[in-house]
């Protein structure tokens, strides 16, 4: 460790405490949530397990897309949070339940960071109660790590701008401690100007690139340890879908290589692995989630390649009428378009009990659903004629947002 400069005070032998204080300060400023520091939140060097045994109760929740209030409604519907919990309460109320969230936490809303912090804190609370909350990666997480911000909203950019201010403050605290290893500055090498995009969004884009590029502090902390594919008992969870080539390549290998990419093992500007890019990628595929005329024989063949697998549970494709299943319930689609920025659908969650023998959909109470539909109809009338606020509609050439590259 470098010796302290005479101009920089040392921390009285407490550098770890100062670093932990700076991190807790940033966490609370950004999210309003304190993380336990004894022991500190786990930062695994390897991705989570790919294959898990069937729990006594298994729950699946679809895409959340930056909408914290609607996400809380889904979590309460699933019984993971107390029904009367406050918006900042992360008290797990589901005992040994294992819950899988099907990805797409990012984009289309303004609560992206608060959602990432909230869900990570909930996962810590779940583990302490003998349960588990396990998000997986969606195509929008992959897009953001790639610097593709076409579905970011102005509110989402503002949230990251605010994060950047607090993160810099945390760096400044650590730099005042001469006996601490100099902290890495994630903003170095990130462009400050983005021609073709309105200047008011430049700081938000720069902050987002710094946070979410490979080895960026938000990508490393909240995304790098998430699996791309997860098999729990006889259920396969994947955002888009799997084809034969993916299974042959190896599900554990896919998880490990995507994790290494997000962690920056391949370099800050490394390209995403090919199996998470393109129409037939595991986070983009729609062959088994779109419409009701799926290739059931092909799906059966893919599942047959995974020992014990009976169903594939997917997000990604909005089911406007609620959770659906086809191919004899071998394909279950749980993206209900929950977020206000992406359909504003009614919360629904999938529940699997009895080691896979009992599968049901938990729906919103009919009285609440009726009230909600009336409000949604009224809001739709008010918004008629308004322009969507995705970032791609605020620039002259949206393709210029793909693959923002930061200099090493």
Coordinates of C-alpha atoms in Angstrom, one line a residue:
X1 CA 0.0 0.0 0.0
X2 CA 1.4 3.5 -0.9
X3 CA 2.6 5.6 2.0
X4 CA 0.5 8.7 2.8
X5 CA 1.6 12.0 1.4
X6 CA 2.5 14.6 4.1
X7 CA -0.3 16.7 2.6
X8 CA -3.0 14.0 2.9
X9 CA -4.0 12.9 6.4
X10 CA -3.9 9.3 7.3
X11 CA -7.0 7.6 8.8
X12 CA -5.5 6.7 12.2
X13 CA -5.3 3.0 11.2
X14 CA -8.9 2.8 10.2
X15 CA -8.8 3.0 6.4
X16 CA -11.4 0.1 6.0
X17 CA -13.8 2.0 8.3
X18 CA -13.4 5.2 6.3
X19 CA -14.0 3.3 3.0
X20 CA -17.1 1.6 4.4
X21 CA -18.4 4.9 5.6
X22 CA -17.9 6.5 2.1
X23 CA -19.7 3.5 0.5
X24 CA -22.6 3.6 3.0
X25 CA -22.9 7.4 2.5
X26 CA -23.2 7.0 -1.3
X27 CA -25.6 4.1 -1.0
X28 CA -28.0 6.0 1.3
X29 CA -27.8 9.2 -0.7
X30 CA -28.7 7.4 -4.0
X31 CA -31.2 4.9 -2.7
X32 CA -32.3 5.8 0.8
X33 CA -31.2 2.3 1.9
X34 CA -28.5 1.1 4.3
X35 CA -26.7 -2.1 3.5
X36 CA -25.4 -4.3 6.3
X37 CA -21.7 -3.8 6.8
X38 CA -21.0 -6.6 9.3
X39 CA -20.6 -8.7 7.3
X40 CA -20.4 -6.5 4.2
X41 CA -22.7 -7.2 1.2
X42 CA -21.3 -10.1 -0.7
X43 CA -19.4 -9.3 -3.9
X44 CA -18.8 -12.8 -5.4
X45 CA -15.9 -13.2 -7.8
X46 CA -17.9 -15.9 -9.7
X47 CA -21.4 -16.0 -11.0
X48 CA -24.2 -17.5 -9.0
X49 CA -25.0 -21.2 -9.4
X50 CA -26.7 -22.2 -12.6
X51 CA -28.6 -25.3 -11.3
X52 CA -30.5 -25.2 -8.0
X53 CA -32.7 -27.8 -6.4
X54 CA -36.5 -27.2 -6.3
X55 CA -37.5 -25.2 -3.2
X56 CA -40.8 -25.7 -1.3
X57 CA -42.1 -22.6 -3.1
X58 CA -40.9 -21.0 -6.3
X59 CA -42.1 -17.7 -7.6
X60 CA -41.4 -15.9 -10.9
X61 CA -41.8 -12.2 -11.6
X62 CA -41.5 -10.7 -15.1
X63 CA -39.8 -7.5 -16.4
X64 CA -39.8 -4.4 -14.1
X65 CA -38.4 -1.7 -16.4
X66 CA -37.5 1.1 -13.9
X67 CA -40.9 1.3 -12.1
X68 CA -40.4 1.0 -8.4
X69 CA -44.1 1.4 -7.3
X70 CA -45.3 -1.2 -9.7
X71 CA -42.4 -3.6 -8.8
X72 CA -43.4 -3.3 -5.1
X73 CA -47.0 -4.2 -6.0
X74 CA -45.8 -7.3 -7.8
X75 CA -43.5 -8.3 -4.9
X76 CA -46.4 -7.8 -2.4
X77 CA -48.7 -9.8 -4.6
X78 CA -46.1 -12.7 -4.5
X79 CA -46.0 -12.4 -0.7
X80 CA -42.3 -11.5 -0.7
X81 CA -43.0 -8.3 1.1
X82 CA -45.6 -7.6 3.8
X83 CA -48.9 -6.2 2.2
X84 CA -48.6 -2.9 4.2
X85 CA -44.8 -2.5 3.8
X86 CA -43.4 1.0 3.2
X87 CA -41.8 1.9 -0.1
X88 CA -38.3 1.6 1.5
X89 CA -39.0 -1.6 3.5
X90 CA -36.9 -4.6 2.4
X91 CA -38.2 -7.0 5.0
X92 CA -38.6 -10.4 3.4
X93 CA -41.8 -12.0 4.4
X94 CA -41.7 -15.3 2.4
X95 CA -39.5 -17.5 4.5
X96 CA -37.8 -20.2 2.4
X97 CA -39.5 -19.1 -0.9
X98 CA -37.1 -18.8 -3.9
X99 CA -38.1 -16.0 -6.2
X100 CA -36.7 -15.5 -9.7
X101 CA -37.0 -12.1 -11.5
X102 CA -36.7 -12.5 -15.2
X103 CA -34.5 -9.5 -16.0
X104 CA -35.1 -6.1 -17.7
X105 CA -34.8 -4.1 -14.5
X106 CA -33.3 -1.3 -16.6
X107 CA -34.7 1.2 -19.2
X108 CA -38.2 2.7 -19.8
X109 CA -38.5 4.2 -16.3
X110 CA -36.9 6.6 -13.8
X111 CA -36.4 4.2 -10.9
X112 CA -33.6 2.1 -12.3
X113 CA -30.9 2.6 -9.7
X114 CA -33.4 2.6 -6.8
X115 CA -34.7 -0.7 -8.1
X116 CA -31.2 -2.2 -8.4
X117 CA -30.4 -1.1 -4.8
X118 CA -33.8 -2.3 -3.5
X119 CA -33.7 -5.7 -5.1
X120 CA -30.1 -6.3 -3.9
X121 CA -31.0 -5.4 -0.4
X122 CA -34.1 -7.6 -0.6
X123 CA -31.9 -10.5 -1.7
X124 CA -29.8 -10.0 1.4
X125 CA -32.9 -10.0 3.6
X126 CA -34.2 -13.1 1.8
X127 CA -31.0 -15.0 2.4
X128 CA -31.1 -14.1 6.1
X129 CA -34.6 -15.6 6.3
X130 CA -33.7 -18.8 4.5
X131 CA -35.1 -17.7 1.2
X132 CA -33.6 -16.4 -2.0
X133 CA -34.4 -13.5 -4.5
X134 CA -32.5 -14.1 -7.7
X135 CA -32.8 -11.7 -10.7
X136 CA -31.4 -12.8 -14.0
X137 CA -30.1 -10.7 -16.9
X138 CA -32.4 -9.4 -19.6
X139 CA -31.6 -7.8 -23.0
X140 CA -31.9 -4.3 -21.5
X141 CA -29.1 -5.0 -19.0
X142 CA -26.9 -6.3 -21.8
X143 CA -27.8 -3.3 -24.0
X144 CA -26.8 -0.8 -21.2
X145 CA -23.5 -2.6 -20.5
X146 CA -22.9 -2.2 -24.3
X147 CA -23.7 1.5 -24.1
X148 CA -26.9 1.1 -26.1
X149 CA -29.3 3.6 -24.5
X150 CA -32.1 3.7 -27.0
X151 CA -34.8 3.0 -24.3
X152 CA -33.4 5.2 -21.6
X153 CA -35.8 8.0 -20.4
X154 CA -34.8 11.6 -19.4
X155 CA -35.7 10.6 -15.8
X156 CA -33.4 7.6 -16.0
X157 CA -30.5 9.9 -17.2
X158 CA -31.2 12.3 -14.3
X159 CA -31.1 9.4 -11.8
X160 CA -27.6 8.5 -13.1
X161 CA -26.5 12.1 -13.1
X162 CA -27.4 12.3 -9.4
X163 CA -25.7 9.0 -8.7
X164 CA -22.5 10.4 -10.3
X165 CA -22.5 13.4 -8.1
X166 CA -22.7 11.3 -4.9
X167 CA -20.2 8.7 -6.2
X168 CA -17.7 11.5 -6.8
X169 CA -18.3 12.7 -3.3
X170 CA -17.5 9.2 -2.0
X171 CA -14.3 9.1 -4.1
X172 CA -13.3 12.5 -2.5
X173 CA -13.8 11.1 1.0
X174 CA -11.6 8.1 0.2
X175 CA -8.9 10.3 -1.4
X176 CA -8.7 12.2 1.9
X177 CA -7.5 9.1 3.5
X178 CA -3.8 8.8 2.6
X179 CA -3.4 5.2 3.8
X180 CA -6.2 3.9 1.5
X181 CA -5.4 2.4 -1.9
X182 CA -6.3 5.2 -4.4
X183 CA -9.8 4.4 -5.6
X184 CA -10.4 3.8 -9.3
X185 CA -12.1 6.7 -11.1
X186 CA -14.8 5.1 -13.5
X187 CA -15.2 8.5 -15.3
X188 CA -11.7 8.5 -16.8
X189 CA -11.8 7.9 -20.5
X190 CA -15.6 8.4 -20.8
X191 CA -16.5 11.0 -23.5
X192 CA -17.9 14.3 -22.2
X193 CA -19.7 15.3 -25.5
X194 CA -22.2 13.3 -27.5
X195 CA -22.8 15.1 -30.9
X196 CA -26.3 14.6 -32.2
X197 CA -27.8 14.4 -28.7
X198 CA -29.3 17.4 -26.9
X199 CA -26.6 18.9 -24.6
X200 CA -28.9 18.6 -21.5
X201 CA -28.5 14.8 -21.7
X202 CA -24.7 14.7 -22.0
X203 CA -24.0 14.4 -18.3
X204 CA -26.6 11.7 -17.8
X205 CA -25.2 9.7 -20.7
X206 CA -21.6 10.1 -19.5
X207 CA -22.7 9.0 -16.0
X208 CA -24.5 6.0 -17.3
X209 CA -21.6 4.9 -19.4
X210 CA -19.2 5.2 -16.4
X211 CA -21.6 3.3 -14.2
X212 CA -22.7 0.5 -16.5
X213 CA -19.8 -0.2 -18.9
X214 CA -17.8 -3.4 -18.2
X215 CA -16.2 -3.1 -14.7
X216 CA -18.3 0.1 -14.1
X217 CA -19.2 0.3 -10.4
X218 CA -23.0 -0.3 -10.9
X219 CA -22.4 -3.1 -13.5
X220 CA -19.8 -4.8 -11.3
X221 CA -21.9 -4.6 -8.1
X222 CA -25.4 -5.3 -9.3
X223 CA -25.2 -7.1 -12.7
X224 CA -21.9 -9.1 -12.9
X225 CA -23.1 -11.8 -10.5
X226 CA -26.5 -12.3 -12.1
X227 CA -27.0 -15.5 -14.1
X228 CA -28.1 -15.3 -17.7
X229 CA -29.8 -18.7 -17.4
X230 CA -31.0 -20.4 -14.2
X231 CA -32.4 -23.9 -13.8
X232 CA -34.4 -24.4 -10.5
X233 CA -35.7 -27.9 -10.1
X234 CA -37.6 -28.7 -13.4
X235 CA -38.0 -25.1 -14.5
X236 CA -35.6 -23.3 -16.8
X237 CA -35.6 -19.5 -16.4
X238 CA -34.2 -17.3 -19.2
X239 CA -35.2 -13.9 -20.4
X240 CA -35.6 -14.6 -24.1
X241 CA -35.3 -18.4 -24.6
X242 CA -32.9 -21.2 -25.3
X243 CA -32.1 -23.1 -28.5
X244 CA -30.1 -26.3 -29.0
X245 CA -26.8 -24.5 -29.7
X246 CA -27.1 -22.7 -26.3
X247 CA -27.5 -25.9 -24.4
X248 CA -24.7 -27.6 -26.3
X249 CA -22.4 -24.6 -25.6
X250 CA -23.1 -25.0 -21.9
X251 CA -25.4 -23.0 -19.6
X252 CA -22.8 -22.7 -16.9
X253 CA -20.2 -21.6 -19.5
X254 CA -22.6 -18.9 -20.8
X255 CA -23.2 -17.6 -17.2
X256 CA -19.5 -17.5 -16.5
X257 CA -18.5 -15.8 -19.7
X258 CA -21.2 -13.1 -19.5
X259 CA -20.2 -12.5 -15.9
X260 CA -16.6 -12.1 -16.9
X261 CA -17.6 -9.7 -19.6
X262 CA -19.6 -7.5 -17.3
X263 CA -16.9 -7.6 -14.6
X264 CA -14.4 -6.3 -17.1
X265 CA -12.2 -9.3 -17.2
X266 CA -12.1 -9.0 -21.0
X267 CA -11.4 -5.3 -20.9
X268 CA -13.5 -2.1 -20.4
X269 CA -14.5 -2.0 -24.1
X270 CA -14.9 -5.7 -24.8
X271 CA -17.7 -6.8 -27.0
X272 CA -20.6 -8.8 -25.5
X273 CA -20.5 -12.5 -26.0
X274 CA -22.3 -13.5 -29.2
X275 CA -25.0 -15.6 -27.5
X276 CA -26.4 -12.4 -25.8
X277 CA -26.5 -10.4 -29.1
X278 CA -28.8 -10.8 -32.0
X279 CA -32.3 -12.1 -32.8
X280 CA -31.7 -15.6 -31.6
X281 CA -29.7 -14.7 -28.5
X282 CA -30.7 -16.1 -25.1
X283 CA -31.9 -12.6 -24.0
X284 CA -33.5 -11.7 -27.3
X285 CA -35.2 -14.8 -28.6
X286 CA -39.0 -14.7 -29.1
X287 CA -39.6 -18.1 -30.8
X288 CA -41.4 -19.5 -27.7
X289 CA -42.9 -16.3 -26.2
X290 CA -44.7 -14.7 -29.1
X291 CA -48.2 -15.7 -30.0
X292 CA -49.8 -19.1 -29.6
X293 CA -48.4 -21.0 -32.6
X294 CA -45.0 -21.9 -31.2
X295 CA -42.7 -24.6 -32.5
X296 CA -43.6 -27.0 -29.6
X297 CA -41.6 -29.9 -31.0
X298 CA -38.5 -27.8 -31.0
X299 CA -39.1 -26.5 -27.5
X300 CA -39.6 -30.1 -26.3
X301 CA -36.3 -31.0 -27.9
X302 CA -34.5 -28.2 -26.2
X303 CA -35.9 -29.0 -22.8
X304 CA -35.0 -32.7 -23.4
X305 CA -31.4 -31.6 -23.6
X306 CA -31.5 -30.3 -20.0
X307 CA -31.8 -33.2 -17.5
X308 CA -35.2 -33.0 -15.6
X309 CA -36.4 -29.8 -17.3
X310 CA -40.2 -29.7 -17.9
X311 CA -40.8 -26.0 -18.7
X312 CA -39.1 -22.8 -19.9
X313 CA -40.2 -19.7 -18.1
X314 CA -39.5 -16.5 -20.0
X315 CA -39.9 -12.7 -19.9
X316 CA -39.1 -10.3 -22.7
X317 CA -42.3 -10.5 -24.7
X318 CA -45.3 -8.6 -23.3
X319 CA -48.4 -10.7 -22.7
X320 CA -51.1 -8.0 -22.7
X321 CA -53.7 -10.3 -21.2
X322 CA -51.5 -11.5 -18.4
X323 CA -49.3 -14.5 -17.9
X324 CA -49.7 -17.2 -20.6
X325 CA -48.6 -20.7 -21.3
X326 CA -48.4 -22.8 -24.5
X327 CA -47.1 -26.2 -25.6
X328 CA -48.8 -28.0 -22.8
X329 CA -47.4 -25.4 -20.3
X330 CA -43.8 -26.2 -21.4
X331 CA -43.5 -22.5 -22.4
X332 CA -44.6 -20.0 -19.7
X333 CA -44.4 -16.3 -20.5
X334 CA -44.5 -13.9 -17.5
X335 CA -43.8 -10.4 -18.9
X336 CA -47.1 -8.6 -18.3
X337 CA -45.8 -5.2 -19.3
X338 CA -45.8 -4.2 -15.7
X339 CA -44.0 -0.8 -15.9
X340 CA -45.8 2.4 -16.6
X341 CA -43.2 3.0 -19.3
X342 CA -44.0 -0.4 -21.0
X343 CA -47.7 -1.2 -21.0
X344 CA -48.6 -0.4 -17.3
X345 CA -50.1 -3.9 -17.0
X346 CA -51.7 -5.4 -13.9
X347 CA -49.3 -7.2 -11.6
X348 CA -49.3 -11.0 -12.0
X349 CA -46.8 -13.6 -10.7
X350 CA -46.2 -17.3 -11.4
X351 CA -46.1 -19.7 -8.5
X352 CA -44.7 -23.3 -8.7
X353 CA -45.2 -25.6 -5.7
X354 CA -44.8 -29.3 -5.0
X355 CA -41.4 -29.6 -6.6
X356 CA -42.9 -28.5 -9.9
X357 CA -46.2 -30.4 -9.8
X358 CA -48.4 -27.4 -9.0
X359 CA -48.2 -24.3 -11.2
X360 CA -50.6 -21.4 -10.9
X361 CA -50.8 -17.7 -11.6
X362 CA -51.4 -15.2 -8.8
X363 CA -53.5 -12.3 -10.1
X364 CA -54.5 -9.0 -8.7
X365 CA -57.7 -8.9 -6.7
X366 CA -60.7 -8.3 -9.1
X367 CA -61.9 -5.2 -7.2
X368 CA -58.4 -3.7 -7.3
X369 CA -58.1 -4.7 -10.9
X370 CA -61.3 -2.9 -11.9
X371 CA -60.2 0.2 -10.1
X372 CA -56.8 0.0 -11.7
X373 CA -58.3 -0.5 -15.3
X374 CA -60.5 2.6 -14.8
X375 CA -57.4 4.7 -13.8
X376 CA -55.4 3.3 -16.7
X377 CA -58.2 4.2 -19.2
X378 CA -58.4 7.7 -17.8
X379 CA -54.6 8.2 -18.0
X380 CA -54.6 6.9 -21.6
X381 CA -57.1 9.5 -22.6
X382 CA -55.0 12.3 -21.0
X383 CA -51.8 11.0 -22.7
X384 CA -53.4 10.7 -26.1
X385 CA -51.2 12.4 -28.7
X386 CA -48.2 12.7 -26.4
X387 CA -44.8 11.6 -27.6
X388 CA -43.1 8.7 -25.9
X389 CA -40.1 9.9 -23.9
X390 CA -37.5 7.2 -24.8
X391 CA -34.1 8.7 -25.4
X392 CA -34.0 7.4 -29.0
X393 CA -36.8 9.9 -29.9
X394 CA -34.8 12.8 -28.5
X395 CA -31.8 12.6 -30.8
X396 CA -31.4 13.2 -34.5
X397 CA -29.7 9.8 -35.1
X398 CA -30.6 7.2 -32.5
X399 CA -28.2 4.7 -34.0
X400 CA -25.4 6.9 -32.6
X401 CA -26.2 5.7 -29.2
X402 CA -25.3 2.1 -29.8
X403 CA -22.0 0.9 -28.3
X404 CA -20.7 4.1 -26.7
X405 CA -17.0 3.5 -26.3
X406 CA -14.9 4.8 -23.4
X407 CA -11.1 5.2 -23.9
X408 CA -9.0 3.1 -21.6

